[in-house]
């Protein structure tokens, strides 16, 4: 039986476990979902440099999954999204793209909770390429390093504070968590801020399952038709 | 057990049957899906006037479904989308909005195949409100009346010709069928034009099932929290 | 003799009286102007749900005015604007649309003073459909309920404070009152904030009189020509 | 008694007479309207260079009108629009800006009929500054020189042909005449193309009369308040 | 030997000297660069009115430079940019346009440090005409008058404070000095704010030298080809 | 002495030689310019997959140039542009970005002459990220394969034909060659089409020399300051 393959392109097994738990409610839809860790990746992807360098091993890992029915790239920034679409006919969904498309059906202006502010220009390039900047309220960072992120109270509080600024200063009415592996904060964040919160891996797996069920393939392979 | 309720806001049972067949591949995801016809609706919705006038009976029909787990409004134009979100906490997905969000994950510029050109300004207002006009290649009508639409060869040929113009003159690399109930044309259209084709009711039901599974609610109810 | 018909789609006679007083300076232009209250409307329109539900009775009220030379829909949100254009060849102007077009000739970035923040997503959808978001500085609510709005000092002070935030934090150089029936605050607001202030019913009646004088009809009836 | 001053910034008395006839239906609104020719202007304004050079004499001509209640600058391109707003508190309306704002209330996408294609980049800079490019269907030139423009049949036919291309190839549902002094073609053009046609001097005078009646002043003088 | 001609369109010799010093590092690229003061200009250009009125004498001054290899217009606002392009085949670069294009290669969102807030609407019209508003973080004024600008400590401190607000409140990651003649503040400003800072005269001279070396001419002369 | 390093990320020495010849006129500005071929690259870069895979070796090649004063990435598509900025403080210019910024100073709407239509979605994502889509007239491919590109007459004719369509159908008034190594066609193309033509390697080297002379560094290193 075929499976949806979710690739965490960083090498943190903790993040992969977080993703696996996040998407568990979607397993009831019937298709097996396997979450893989890219062992060649860095502990976390914090720059365009790191994002670009994981593409080659990620493509190889993807190609090695003989049972793949489709792929989710589970790093906010969608590294290698279009490269993987060039490599395969199967549905490929990126968590950044999917979380934005999902948020656009839940509110009028989305706010992004980033980890580090140095990622924000990267996000903005992506939102510009998606053509959705008119729907963005803001993108703000909690600005926590790896050690601080291990402190769950501190992390949640920073997300809540940032979410409230996105709501009150920027006018967001739906929030996107700009990072994979933090789904456990979704419910308390939503409750504290009073806005819908999109967890990107959930949004992407949900979209990928739909694409697979409907046999929806992307345009990147078009030239092979001609 | 709860069901996803799909409302066809026109009174054509044929269209409802077409929608029901279109979304059938998504029934394997587990949630019951019930497709309803709005008997108060016109035979087809061709103007903003008709679209606005079905909102009141559609809201009543929606409110009467005690088993609803969520709703899909199955008319391209998404009449009453935000009104229904004002009425209920449950997920509400419009087929126009969902088809655009889905198309944005499959190609860079979408083309819309409309039935009548008089609907195009209405579509453009909606795409402007969605903030996605930079991703639209074009919106072109097959310009067939009701009698001609009953001729399936003629309809398919007109869609193929229009799809090729959207591809060659406007630069579309993904197509959206701008009408519910025509899913049977999706495969041959896709094959003839060589581009992915999004059938809007399928896209919306797929999104709605994801929203229900993830317990994703929209922002319209936010004020009730405050 | 024909008249311009101004319809207040909520059932508050006070609001209608406020609109009537607001547009009085335009009576010197020669055309009779009659302001009507939609008795089927709610006391105030605060949601998309309420806005959509007044369309049917408003269309009926409009159709019953045998002496109409044109119409103004006097609710910020322009409910039924395009439906009424589908119903009649006569000029139809919405106060939201007209106030924005007027503001764009008075300053570079407009700020909107809304009553309740829950209306803002609705405004943003409309401004997106109008394609004018690059000219919007911000949209902020005074957040006063019906009882508080009866207190004129409190209302004016809230508008002045909100106008100053739009000017100083958002960069607005022209303000739009995002509500009908409050023209009495226009002069003191303008004076206190030092920016031009557009009262939407005035803007719409002014435009409608021009359209009538020039025999300018809208595009919605185009299909009937073909 | 005060008058609205309409300045034709080119030196062609014929054009001024055309403008005067065009705006005649608006004289019934009560305010005197005087149309002036800028004798220092060129025969026609076809470049940014010519447009910029008429600003100084136009400002002087405007300043010399002691009875002015407001101004209309009657050249498509709105030369000196913001300079004149810097010079006076009185309402100042440009025919390009006013025709666009008017068209936006009549259709979803406007098409512009220009005289020469070399003016189109100038138009596009203006539409970009106005922030309305998402509403523009196209801008096409009839490409007729002065001698050919004297041939009324040839001119009208070229406008009709260009208007049909804007409608059929570009998707315009409202047209703007990109030139002053040609109001006599408006009715037959509208009739032949089946779309509303905005004559820019009419649109501007209509707006200016409204601004004067409502005592609406622009933001350019704001700094003098501070 | 030909020279690049840099025209300061205000009459302040101090500003011209500041520009001359600013572009000195570019003299090593080989082409002589001559900086001229427009004696007919005002002491400083603070309004659209002043900007428009210098165009005629500036065009004459430009035409009188027989050795010109190209031109830079050294006033933020680029007065007469397109008029001068209409007058000559030689490369013409405006410091506002060039500084924006340069900033877009250095960061994702630019912030502008203006002198007076009354200039900001003028800037926004220009950025709209350039089509780059999605890349603008903000435009904020130091709000200093001529006397205060003579105080270098006060000026630098105001620029640093404004630069930090653009960085922290608006999200700018590259700054543009919205005024000519202040290059001496570039290094300390950059160092204090920690963002790249573009001095517009430097950016424009650099671009102009490239255009001259590559024999790149602009499109304004196109009609003369036809 | 330091040098500007130009990296051709494909392995074709012919293309490198074409780039070297193209930028030769800029050597007179004084800084040595060295053009390198990335031997690990494919013969040509035609997909996002190929573009992404050259980033790792290109970064290594860049890091190995001890004499670098700055870098130009000479592939239309700018692979690794932001990754290289993450790796070095030195100026880094991409030919796609630089050609667009240059074209924006030469005309109002740019047209891109691509080699293959399958590259166009990639271009559009980049133009969207740059925020310049409102200035794009069109992007059209000559659709020639490697063998046909060796035929210079055929290539030039295809470029001229495509350039004329961009000019006449899409409204371009400046053209960008969407490929490195074809500078020899620039002059005849410009002459045949009558529009300015930007060769991207020339534009990028010109910008890079300016950035180096002015000591302009990018924002990507900002976090290291903090």
PDB file of C-alpha atoms in Angstrom, chain E residues 25-26 28-29 85 97 101-102 104-108 129-131 135 167 173 186 194-197 202 206-207 210-211 213-219 222 225, chain F residues 25-26 28-29 85 97 101-102 104-108 129-131 135 167 173 186 194-197 202 206-207 210-211 213-219 222 225:
ATOM      1  CA  UNK E  25      34.643  57.434  -4.519  1.00  0.00           C
ATOM      2  CA  UNK E  26      33.069  56.793  -7.933  1.00  0.00           C
ATOM      3  CA  UNK E  28      38.042  56.263  -9.714  1.00  0.00           C
ATOM      4  CA  UNK E  29      35.866  54.494 -12.275  1.00  0.00           C
ATOM      5  CA  UNK E  85      14.460  61.681 -20.992  1.00  0.00           C
ATOM      6  CA  UNK E  97      14.575  55.808  -8.625  1.00  0.00           C
ATOM      7  CA  UNK E 101      16.500  49.968  -7.306  1.00  0.00           C
ATOM      8  CA  UNK E 102      19.769  49.714  -5.401  1.00  0.00           C
ATOM      9  CA  UNK E 104      16.022  46.294  -3.614  1.00  0.00           C
ATOM     10  CA  UNK E 105      19.288  44.397  -4.189  1.00  0.00           C
ATOM     11  CA  UNK E 106      20.425  44.856  -0.587  1.00  0.00           C
ATOM     12  CA  UNK E 107      17.400  43.963   1.540  1.00  0.00           C
ATOM     13  CA  UNK E 108      13.814  42.773   1.308  1.00  0.00           C
ATOM     14  CA  UNK E 129       4.503  54.716 -10.201  1.00  0.00           C
ATOM     15  CA  UNK E 130       7.632  52.541  -9.801  1.00  0.00           C
ATOM     16  CA  UNK E 131       5.431  49.622  -8.730  1.00  0.00           C
ATOM     17  CA  UNK E 135       8.851  46.195  -0.923  1.00  0.00           C
ATOM     18  CA  UNK E 167      13.804  48.768  11.453  1.00  0.00           C
ATOM     19  CA  UNK E 173      16.171  45.742   6.536  1.00  0.00           C
ATOM     20  CA  UNK E 186      25.759  57.419   5.859  1.00  0.00           C
ATOM     21  CA  UNK E 194      23.049  47.925  11.798  1.00  0.00           C
ATOM     22  CA  UNK E 195      21.380  48.028   8.383  1.00  0.00           C
ATOM     23  CA  UNK E 196      22.767  48.869   4.942  1.00  0.00           C
ATOM     24  CA  UNK E 197      22.132  52.523   4.083  1.00  0.00           C
ATOM     25  CA  UNK E 202      25.883  57.675  -4.893  1.00  0.00           C
ATOM     26  CA  UNK E 206      26.911  54.488  -9.917  1.00  0.00           C
ATOM     27  CA  UNK E 207      23.974  53.468 -12.119  1.00  0.00           C
ATOM     28  CA  UNK E 210      27.087  51.765 -15.810  1.00  0.00           C
ATOM     29  CA  UNK E 211      24.453  52.934 -18.286  1.00  0.00           C
ATOM     30  CA  UNK E 213      29.625  52.332 -20.173  1.00  0.00           C
ATOM     31  CA  UNK E 214      27.077  49.942 -21.632  1.00  0.00           C
ATOM     32  CA  UNK E 215      25.515  52.495 -23.955  1.00  0.00           C
ATOM     33  CA  UNK E 216      22.109  51.847 -22.383  1.00  0.00           C
ATOM     34  CA  UNK E 217      19.495  54.345 -23.473  1.00  0.00           C
ATOM     35  CA  UNK E 218      15.962  54.699 -22.222  1.00  0.00           C
ATOM     36  CA  UNK E 219      12.644  54.029 -23.917  1.00  0.00           C
ATOM     37  CA  UNK E 222      11.227  55.218 -28.934  1.00  0.00           C
ATOM     38  CA  UNK E 225      12.412  55.534 -34.217  1.00  0.00           C
TER      39      UNK E 225
ATOM     40  CA  UNK F  25      33.256  47.167 -21.822  1.00  0.00           C
ATOM     41  CA  UNK F  26      33.017  47.396 -18.030  1.00  0.00           C
ATOM     42  CA  UNK F  28      37.611  50.060 -18.260  1.00  0.00           C
ATOM     43  CA  UNK F  29      36.073  51.002 -14.913  1.00  0.00           C
ATOM     44  CA  UNK F  85      24.708  36.451   0.746  1.00  0.00           C
ATOM     45  CA  UNK F  97      17.613  40.787 -10.142  1.00  0.00           C
ATOM     46  CA  UNK F 101      16.293  46.767 -11.579  1.00  0.00           C
ATOM     47  CA  UNK F 102      18.150  48.174 -14.578  1.00  0.00           C
ATOM     48  CA  UNK F 104      12.969  49.590 -14.476  1.00  0.00           C
ATOM     49  CA  UNK F 105      15.124  52.697 -15.036  1.00  0.00           C
ATOM     50  CA  UNK F 106      14.849  52.433 -18.841  1.00  0.00           C
ATOM     51  CA  UNK F 107      11.167  51.825 -19.542  1.00  0.00           C
ATOM     52  CA  UNK F 108       7.808  51.454 -17.833  1.00  0.00           C
ATOM     53  CA  UNK F 129       9.440  37.798  -4.703  1.00  0.00           C
ATOM     54  CA  UNK F 130      10.988  41.008  -6.089  1.00  0.00           C
ATOM     55  CA  UNK F 131       7.559  42.669  -5.963  1.00  0.00           C
ATOM     56  CA  UNK F 135       5.968  46.512 -14.162  1.00  0.00           C
ATOM     57  CA  UNK F 167       6.310  45.120 -27.676  1.00  0.00           C
ATOM     58  CA  UNK F 173       8.943  49.264 -23.802  1.00  0.00           C
ATOM     59  CA  UNK F 186      21.911  42.651 -27.923  1.00  0.00           C
ATOM     60  CA  UNK F 194      13.466  49.644 -31.493  1.00  0.00           C
ATOM     61  CA  UNK F 195      13.465  49.177 -27.720  1.00  0.00           C
ATOM     62  CA  UNK F 196      16.274  49.271 -25.163  1.00  0.00           C
ATOM     63  CA  UNK F 197      17.585  45.768 -24.454  1.00  0.00           C
ATOM     64  CA  UNK F 202      26.257  43.421 -18.109  1.00  0.00           C
ATOM     65  CA  UNK F 206      27.756  47.147 -13.617  1.00  0.00           C
ATOM     66  CA  UNK F 207      25.769  47.058 -10.369  1.00  0.00           C
ATOM     67  CA  UNK F 210      29.059  50.200  -8.040  1.00  0.00           C
ATOM     68  CA  UNK F 211      28.345  48.274  -4.841  1.00  0.00           C
ATOM     69  CA  UNK F 213      33.095  51.102  -5.071  1.00  0.00           C
ATOM     70  CA  UNK F 214      30.575  52.348  -2.537  1.00  0.00           C
ATOM     71  CA  UNK F 215      31.245  49.584  -0.026  1.00  0.00           C
ATOM     72  CA  UNK F 216      27.548  48.650  -0.091  1.00  0.00           C
ATOM     73  CA  UNK F 217      26.837  45.402   1.699  1.00  0.00           C
ATOM     74  CA  UNK F 218      23.587  43.525   1.895  1.00  0.00           C
ATOM     75  CA  UNK F 219      21.250  42.916   4.794  1.00  0.00           C
ATOM     76  CA  UNK F 222      22.503  41.702   9.823  1.00  0.00           C
ATOM     77  CA  UNK F 225      25.620  42.357  14.263  1.00  0.00           C
TER      78      UNK F 225
END
